[in-house]
Coordinates of C-alpha atoms in Angstrom, one line a residue:
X1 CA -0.2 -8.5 11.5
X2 CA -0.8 -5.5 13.7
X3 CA 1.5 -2.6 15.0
X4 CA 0.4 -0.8 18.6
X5 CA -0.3 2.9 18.4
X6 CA 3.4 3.5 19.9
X7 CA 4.9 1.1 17.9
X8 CA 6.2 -0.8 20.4
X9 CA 4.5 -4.1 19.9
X10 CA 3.9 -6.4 16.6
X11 CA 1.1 -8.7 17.2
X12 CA 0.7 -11.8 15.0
X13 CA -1.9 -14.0 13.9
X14 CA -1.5 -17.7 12.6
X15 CA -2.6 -20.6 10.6
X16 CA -1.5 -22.9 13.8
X17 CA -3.9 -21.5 16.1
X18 CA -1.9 -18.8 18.0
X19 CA -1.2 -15.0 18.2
X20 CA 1.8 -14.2 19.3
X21 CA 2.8 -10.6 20.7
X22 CA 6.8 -9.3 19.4
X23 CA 8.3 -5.8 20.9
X24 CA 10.0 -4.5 18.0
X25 CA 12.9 -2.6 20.2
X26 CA 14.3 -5.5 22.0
X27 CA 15.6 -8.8 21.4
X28 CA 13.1 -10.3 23.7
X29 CA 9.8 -10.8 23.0
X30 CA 8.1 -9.3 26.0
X31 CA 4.2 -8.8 26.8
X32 CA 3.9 -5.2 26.7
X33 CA 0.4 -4.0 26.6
X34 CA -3.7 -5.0 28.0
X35 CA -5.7 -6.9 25.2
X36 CA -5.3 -8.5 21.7
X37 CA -8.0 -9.1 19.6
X38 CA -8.1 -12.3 17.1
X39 CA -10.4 -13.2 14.2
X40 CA -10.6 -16.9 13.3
X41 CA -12.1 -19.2 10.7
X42 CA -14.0 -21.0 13.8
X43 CA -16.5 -18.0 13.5
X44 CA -15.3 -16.3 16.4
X45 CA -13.5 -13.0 17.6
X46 CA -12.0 -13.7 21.1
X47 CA -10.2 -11.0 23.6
X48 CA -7.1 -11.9 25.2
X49 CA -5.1 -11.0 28.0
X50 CA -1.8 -9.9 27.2
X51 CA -0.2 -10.1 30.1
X52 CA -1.5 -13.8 31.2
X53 CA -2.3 -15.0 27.5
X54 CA -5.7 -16.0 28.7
X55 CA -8.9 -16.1 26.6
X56 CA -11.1 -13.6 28.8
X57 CA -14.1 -13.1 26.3
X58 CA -14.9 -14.7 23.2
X59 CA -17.3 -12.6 20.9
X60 CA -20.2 -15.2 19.0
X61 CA -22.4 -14.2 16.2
X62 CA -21.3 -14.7 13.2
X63 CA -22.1 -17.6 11.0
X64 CA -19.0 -17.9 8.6
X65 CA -14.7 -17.0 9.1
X66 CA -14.1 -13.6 10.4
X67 CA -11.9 -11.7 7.4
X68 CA -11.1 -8.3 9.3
X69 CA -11.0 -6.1 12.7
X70 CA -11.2 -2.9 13.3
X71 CA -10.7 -1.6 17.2
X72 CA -11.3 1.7 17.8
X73 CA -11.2 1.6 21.3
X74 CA -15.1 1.4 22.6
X75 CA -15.8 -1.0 19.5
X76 CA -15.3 -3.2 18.1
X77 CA -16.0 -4.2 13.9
X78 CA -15.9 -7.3 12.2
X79 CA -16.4 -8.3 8.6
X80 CA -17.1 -11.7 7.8
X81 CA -18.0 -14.4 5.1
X82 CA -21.2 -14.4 6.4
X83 CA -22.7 -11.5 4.4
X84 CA -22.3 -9.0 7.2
X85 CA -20.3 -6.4 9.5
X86 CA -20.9 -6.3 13.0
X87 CA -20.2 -3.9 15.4
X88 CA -19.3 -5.0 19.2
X89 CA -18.9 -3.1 22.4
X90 CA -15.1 -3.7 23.5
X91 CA -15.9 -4.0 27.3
X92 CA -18.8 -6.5 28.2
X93 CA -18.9 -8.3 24.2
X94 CA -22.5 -7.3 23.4
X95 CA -23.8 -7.1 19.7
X96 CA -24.6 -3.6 19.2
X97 CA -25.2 -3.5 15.6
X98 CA -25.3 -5.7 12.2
X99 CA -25.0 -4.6 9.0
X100 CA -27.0 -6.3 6.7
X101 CA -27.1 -6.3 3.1
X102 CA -24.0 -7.2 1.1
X103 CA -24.9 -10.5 -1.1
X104 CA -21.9 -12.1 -0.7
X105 CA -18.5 -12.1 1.9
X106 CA -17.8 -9.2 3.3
X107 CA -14.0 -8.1 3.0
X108 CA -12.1 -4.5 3.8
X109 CA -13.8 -1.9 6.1
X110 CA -12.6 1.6 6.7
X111 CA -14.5 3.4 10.1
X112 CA -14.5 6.7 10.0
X113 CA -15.3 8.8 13.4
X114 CA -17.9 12.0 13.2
X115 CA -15.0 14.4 14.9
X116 CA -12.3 13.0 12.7
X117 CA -14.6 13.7 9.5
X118 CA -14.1 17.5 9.6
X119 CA -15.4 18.0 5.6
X120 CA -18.8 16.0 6.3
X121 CA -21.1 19.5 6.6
X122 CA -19.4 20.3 3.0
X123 CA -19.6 17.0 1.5
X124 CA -23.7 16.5 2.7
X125 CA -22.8 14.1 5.4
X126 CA -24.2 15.5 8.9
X127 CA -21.4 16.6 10.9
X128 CA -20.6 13.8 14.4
X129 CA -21.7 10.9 12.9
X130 CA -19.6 7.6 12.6
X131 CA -19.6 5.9 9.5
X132 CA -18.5 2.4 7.9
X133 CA -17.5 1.7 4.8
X134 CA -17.7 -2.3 3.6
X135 CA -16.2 -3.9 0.7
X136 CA -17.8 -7.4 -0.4
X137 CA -17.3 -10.0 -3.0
X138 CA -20.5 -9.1 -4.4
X139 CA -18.7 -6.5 -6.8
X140 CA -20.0 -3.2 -4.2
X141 CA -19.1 -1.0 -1.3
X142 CA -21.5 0.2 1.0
X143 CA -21.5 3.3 3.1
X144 CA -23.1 2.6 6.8
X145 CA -24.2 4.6 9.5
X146 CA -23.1 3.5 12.6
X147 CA -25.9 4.7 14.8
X148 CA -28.7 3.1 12.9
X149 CA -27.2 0.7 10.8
X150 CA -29.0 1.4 7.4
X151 CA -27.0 1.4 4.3
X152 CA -26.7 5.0 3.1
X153 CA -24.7 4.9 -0.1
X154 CA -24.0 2.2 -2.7
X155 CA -21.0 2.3 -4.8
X156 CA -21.7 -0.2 -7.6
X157 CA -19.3 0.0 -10.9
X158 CA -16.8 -3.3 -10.2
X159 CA -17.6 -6.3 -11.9
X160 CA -15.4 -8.5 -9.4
X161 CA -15.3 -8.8 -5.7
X162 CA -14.0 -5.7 -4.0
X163 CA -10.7 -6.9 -2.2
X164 CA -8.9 -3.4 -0.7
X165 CA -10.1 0.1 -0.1
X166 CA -8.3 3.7 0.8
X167 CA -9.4 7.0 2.0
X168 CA -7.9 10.5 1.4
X169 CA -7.0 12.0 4.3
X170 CA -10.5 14.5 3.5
X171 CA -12.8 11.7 3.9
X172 CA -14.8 13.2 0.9
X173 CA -13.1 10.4 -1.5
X174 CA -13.4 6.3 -1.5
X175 CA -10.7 4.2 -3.4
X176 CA -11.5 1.0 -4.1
X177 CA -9.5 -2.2 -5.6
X178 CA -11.1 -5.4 -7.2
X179 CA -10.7 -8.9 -8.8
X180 CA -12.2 -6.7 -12.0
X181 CA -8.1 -5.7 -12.2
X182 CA -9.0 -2.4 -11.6
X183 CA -9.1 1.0 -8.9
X184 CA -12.2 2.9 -9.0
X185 CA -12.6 6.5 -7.1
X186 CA -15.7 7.1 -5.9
X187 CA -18.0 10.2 -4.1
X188 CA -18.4 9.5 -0.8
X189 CA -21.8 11.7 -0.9
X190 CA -23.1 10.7 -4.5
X191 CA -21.7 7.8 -4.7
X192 CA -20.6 8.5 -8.1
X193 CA -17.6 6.9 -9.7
X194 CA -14.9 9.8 -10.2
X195 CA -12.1 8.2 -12.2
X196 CA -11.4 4.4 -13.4
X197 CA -8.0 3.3 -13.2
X198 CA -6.9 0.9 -15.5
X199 CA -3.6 -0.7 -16.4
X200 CA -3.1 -4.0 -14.1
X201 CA -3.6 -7.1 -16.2
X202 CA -4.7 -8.8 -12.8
X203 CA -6.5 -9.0 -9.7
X204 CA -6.2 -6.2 -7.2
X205 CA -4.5 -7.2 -3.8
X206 CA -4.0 -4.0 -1.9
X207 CA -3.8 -0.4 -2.4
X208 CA -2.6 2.7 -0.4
X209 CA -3.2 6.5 -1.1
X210 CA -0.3 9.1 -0.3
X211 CA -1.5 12.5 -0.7
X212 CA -2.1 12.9 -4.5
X213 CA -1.2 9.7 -5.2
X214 CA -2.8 6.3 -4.8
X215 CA -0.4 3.2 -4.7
X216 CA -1.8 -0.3 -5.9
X217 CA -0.3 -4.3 -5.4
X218 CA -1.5 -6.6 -7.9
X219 CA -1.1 -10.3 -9.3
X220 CA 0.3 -9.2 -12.4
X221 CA 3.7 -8.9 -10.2
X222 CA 3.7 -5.4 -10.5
X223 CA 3.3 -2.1 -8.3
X224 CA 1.5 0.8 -9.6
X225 CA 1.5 4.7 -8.7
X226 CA -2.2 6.5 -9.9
X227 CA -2.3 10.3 -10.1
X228 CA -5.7 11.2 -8.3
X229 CA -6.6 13.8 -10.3
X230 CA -6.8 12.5 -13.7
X231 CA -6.4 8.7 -13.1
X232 CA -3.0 8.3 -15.3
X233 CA -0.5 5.8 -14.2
X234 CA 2.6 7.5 -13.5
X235 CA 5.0 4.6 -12.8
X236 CA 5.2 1.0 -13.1
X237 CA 7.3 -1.0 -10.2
X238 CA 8.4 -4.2 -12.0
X239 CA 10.5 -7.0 -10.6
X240 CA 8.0 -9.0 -8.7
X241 CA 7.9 -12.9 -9.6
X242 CA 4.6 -13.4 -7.9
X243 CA 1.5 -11.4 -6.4
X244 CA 2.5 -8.3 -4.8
X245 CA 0.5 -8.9 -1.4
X246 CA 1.0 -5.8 0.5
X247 CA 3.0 -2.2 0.0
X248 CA 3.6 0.9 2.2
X249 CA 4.9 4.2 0.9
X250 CA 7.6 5.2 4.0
X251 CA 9.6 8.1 3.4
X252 CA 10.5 8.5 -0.8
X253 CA 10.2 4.8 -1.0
X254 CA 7.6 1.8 -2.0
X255 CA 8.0 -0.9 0.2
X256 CA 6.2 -4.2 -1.4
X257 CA 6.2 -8.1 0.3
X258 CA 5.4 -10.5 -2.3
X259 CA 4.6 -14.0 -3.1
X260 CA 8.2 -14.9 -4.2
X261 CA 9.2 -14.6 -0.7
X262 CA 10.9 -11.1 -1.4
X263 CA 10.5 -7.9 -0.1
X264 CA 11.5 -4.7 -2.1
X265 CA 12.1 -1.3 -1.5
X266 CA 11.6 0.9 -4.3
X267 CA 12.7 4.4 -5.1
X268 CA 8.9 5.8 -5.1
X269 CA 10.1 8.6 -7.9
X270 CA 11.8 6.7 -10.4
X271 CA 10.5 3.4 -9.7
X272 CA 13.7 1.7 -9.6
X273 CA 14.5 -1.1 -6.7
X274 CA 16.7 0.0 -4.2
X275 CA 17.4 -3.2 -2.3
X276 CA 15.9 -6.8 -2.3
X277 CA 15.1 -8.4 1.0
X278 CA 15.9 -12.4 0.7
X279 CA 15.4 -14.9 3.2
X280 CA 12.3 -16.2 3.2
X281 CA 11.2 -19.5 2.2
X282 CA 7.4 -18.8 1.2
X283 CA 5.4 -16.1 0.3
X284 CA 5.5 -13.0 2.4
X285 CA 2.0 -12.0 2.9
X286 CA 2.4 -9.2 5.1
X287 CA 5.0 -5.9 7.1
X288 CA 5.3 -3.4 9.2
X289 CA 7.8 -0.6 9.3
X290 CA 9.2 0.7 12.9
X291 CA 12.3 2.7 13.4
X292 CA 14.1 1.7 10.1
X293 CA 13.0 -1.5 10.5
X294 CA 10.6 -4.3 8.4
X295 CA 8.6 -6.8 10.1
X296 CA 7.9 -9.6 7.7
X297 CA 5.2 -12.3 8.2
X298 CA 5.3 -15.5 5.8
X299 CA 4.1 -18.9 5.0
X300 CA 7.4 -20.3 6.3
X301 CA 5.9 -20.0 9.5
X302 CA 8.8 -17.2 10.6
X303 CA 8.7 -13.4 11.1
X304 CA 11.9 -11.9 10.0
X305 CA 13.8 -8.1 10.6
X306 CA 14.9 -6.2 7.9
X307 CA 17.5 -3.3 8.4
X308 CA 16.4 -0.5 5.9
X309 CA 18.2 2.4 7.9
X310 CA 21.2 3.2 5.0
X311 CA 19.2 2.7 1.6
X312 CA 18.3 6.0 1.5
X313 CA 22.3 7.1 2.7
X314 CA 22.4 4.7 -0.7
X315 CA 19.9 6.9 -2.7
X316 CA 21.5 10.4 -2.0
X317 CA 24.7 8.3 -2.9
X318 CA 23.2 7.4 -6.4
X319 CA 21.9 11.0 -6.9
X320 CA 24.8 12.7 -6.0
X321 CA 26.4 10.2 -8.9
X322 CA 23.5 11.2 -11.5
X323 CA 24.0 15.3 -10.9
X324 CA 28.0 15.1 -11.4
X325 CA 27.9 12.5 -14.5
X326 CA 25.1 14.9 -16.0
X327 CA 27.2 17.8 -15.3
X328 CA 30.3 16.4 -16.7
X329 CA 27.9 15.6 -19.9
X330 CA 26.8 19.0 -20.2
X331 CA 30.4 20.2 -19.9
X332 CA 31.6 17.9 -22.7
X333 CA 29.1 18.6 -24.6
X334 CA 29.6 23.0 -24.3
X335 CA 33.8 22.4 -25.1
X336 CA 32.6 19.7 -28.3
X337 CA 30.4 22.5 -29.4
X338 CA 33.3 24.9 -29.1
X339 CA 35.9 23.2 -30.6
X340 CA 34.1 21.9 -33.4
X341 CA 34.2 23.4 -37.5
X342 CA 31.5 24.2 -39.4
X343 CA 30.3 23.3 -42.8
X344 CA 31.6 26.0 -45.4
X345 CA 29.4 27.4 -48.2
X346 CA 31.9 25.3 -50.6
X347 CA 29.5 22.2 -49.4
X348 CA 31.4 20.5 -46.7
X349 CA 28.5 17.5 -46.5
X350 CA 29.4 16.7 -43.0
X351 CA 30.7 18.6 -40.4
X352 CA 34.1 17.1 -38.4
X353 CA 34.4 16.9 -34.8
X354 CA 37.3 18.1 -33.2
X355 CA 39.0 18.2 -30.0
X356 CA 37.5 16.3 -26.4
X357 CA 37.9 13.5 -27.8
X358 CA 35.0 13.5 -30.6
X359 CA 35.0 11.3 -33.2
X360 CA 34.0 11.7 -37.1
X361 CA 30.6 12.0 -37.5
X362 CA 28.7 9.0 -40.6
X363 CA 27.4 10.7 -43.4
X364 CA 23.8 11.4 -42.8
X365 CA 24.1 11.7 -38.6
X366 CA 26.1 14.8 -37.9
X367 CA 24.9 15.4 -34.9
X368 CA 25.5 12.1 -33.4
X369 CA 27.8 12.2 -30.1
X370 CA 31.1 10.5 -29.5
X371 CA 30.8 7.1 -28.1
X372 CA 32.4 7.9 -25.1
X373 CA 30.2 10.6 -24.0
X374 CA 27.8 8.1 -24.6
X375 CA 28.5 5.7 -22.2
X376 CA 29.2 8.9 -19.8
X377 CA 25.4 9.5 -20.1
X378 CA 24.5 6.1 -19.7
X379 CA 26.1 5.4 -16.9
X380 CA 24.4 8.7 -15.4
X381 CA 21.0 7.3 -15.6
X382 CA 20.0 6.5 -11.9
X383 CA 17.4 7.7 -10.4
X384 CA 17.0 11.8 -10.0

């Protein structure tokens, strides 16, 4: 699934053969746009014309399925089973470059544009070049040079196949997932491993970084949140029945599709799920977010639209909630102190509660709190 740069238009890509263009602001689907590109497992990329649907170039090379496309406008790039990444010019098809050295499938690719890279003087990268970063099932990532096509950098340190990758918005830092269950940080000069992050008890499906922050999907059915820095895990998203295949972070919230046939929107502080998308026959292995709204693809063979517009109207509802119930707790608490006697020297064992309500404290727990302020508190626990 692809979203257009104004995100007008969903573009889709099928098991039966077809892509299939959606405008995400009407009820019609209407051809809005010049070309869609399409990888396929009959070793081809082909170029079509939006507007008639035709086939008007179809791009030959490679010798095993085509597993990713990057368009950046003049190229194109295309990772494949075959071992390689090729690099094609957008307007006449031609094969300007291979990239040859990965020992098995190549998966994720990030490109990253010379003017775009701002930090490459200060990290030891020369400054206008145009780089390519590969993932592959044989357990690396490699760091390319566009203009030449020689390898420059080998991140090595996975012992599975590398199946997602992330950038910081610095380009000075690689983060990479793997079948190994874990997320590795790497140096994007050195090539030295940074941090390991460990804690999935499963294969790594996607990840995501978000400023300090990187998010990851597993098949352990969870959702993870990684601080940078120091590698911790900070919070756990539970709830999934099945792989979590993909995940966005949009606005406070974690938005995951999974194999279950669910999509969830999590509260990205406190972890907790804030609404539960059902519908969906199959696994949903794939969304995009436009306007408040979720574009799920599945094995059911349908795209669906999901309304997300008022769960976080639902969120400041819950908070609002959590700040008075924690207030009134505090005030309970202040007049119970108040009111209540003290031990005298004559050996009182256990001091008496009275007044708002409090109860006679059990020999040996004198400071515990009356029941009903308890289920004040707990009923104050959402998400702050």
């Amino acid at each position: 699934m692809a979203l257009s740069d104004d995100g007008s238009v969903i573009a889709t890509g099928s098991e039966d053969s077809t892509a299939r263009l959606w405008t995400t602001r009407t009820e019609e689907c209407e051809c809005i746009g010049h070309y869609l590109l399409t990888g396929s497992n009959d070793k081809t990329i082909r170029k079509w014309d939006v507007a008639s649907c035709d086939c008007v170039f179809v791009f030959s090379g490679h010798a095993s399925l085509i597993n990713r496309i990057i368009c950046t406008g003049d190229f194109i790039f295309t990772s494949s089973y075959d071992r390689t990444a090729r690099a094609w010019d957008f307007d006449n098809g031609d094969l300007i470059r291979v990239f040859s050295g990965h020992k098995r499938g190549v998966y994720p690719m990030i490109f990253i544009t010379g003017e775009d890279d701002a930090a490459n003087d200060e990290f030891g990268i020369d400054a206008g070049r145009d780089l390519l970063v590969t993932g592959s099932a044989d357990f690396t990532a490699k760091l390319w040079s566009f203009e030449s096509g020689k390898c420059l950098r080998t991140f090595k340190g996975h012992t599975g196949a590398i199946t997602c990758m992330g950038m910081d918005n610095k380009g000075s830092t690689l983060f990479t997932g793997s079948t190994d269950m874990t997320v590795r940080s790497w140096n994007m000069v050195t090539g030295e491993e940074l941090k390991l992050f460990e804690g999935h008890q499963a294969s790594i499906i996607c990840l995501q970084v978000a400023g300090k922050l990187v998010y990851s999907g597993s098949s352990d059915h969870t959702a993870r949140a990684w601080v940078i820095e120091f590698g911790h895990c900070t919070r756990v998203f539970k709830g999934h029945r099945h792989t979590v295949s993909s995940l966005k972070v949009h606005k406070g919230f974690l938005v995951t599709s999974c194999g279950d046939g669910i999509v969830r929107v999590f509260d990205a502080k406190s972890g907790s799920i804030q609404r539960s998308f059902r519908g969906h026959d199959n696994m949903v292995n794939c969304f995009k977010i436009v306007d408040e709204k979720i574009f799920t693809g599945s094995y059911d063979t349908t795209m669906r639209i999901w309304d997300m517009s008022n769960i976080e109207d639902d969120l400041n509802v819950l908070k609002d909630k959590s700040k008075a119930g924690k207030a009134g707790a505090k005030k309970k608490d202040k007049d119970r102190k108040k009111n209540s006697i003290e031990p005298t020297s004559a050996g009182l064992g256990n001091g008496v509660g009275v007044g708002g309500g409090g109860v006679g404290s059990a020999p040996g727990s004198a400071n515990q709190r009356p029941e009903d302020e308890k289920i004040l508190i707990d009923d104050s626990l959402s998400p702050s």
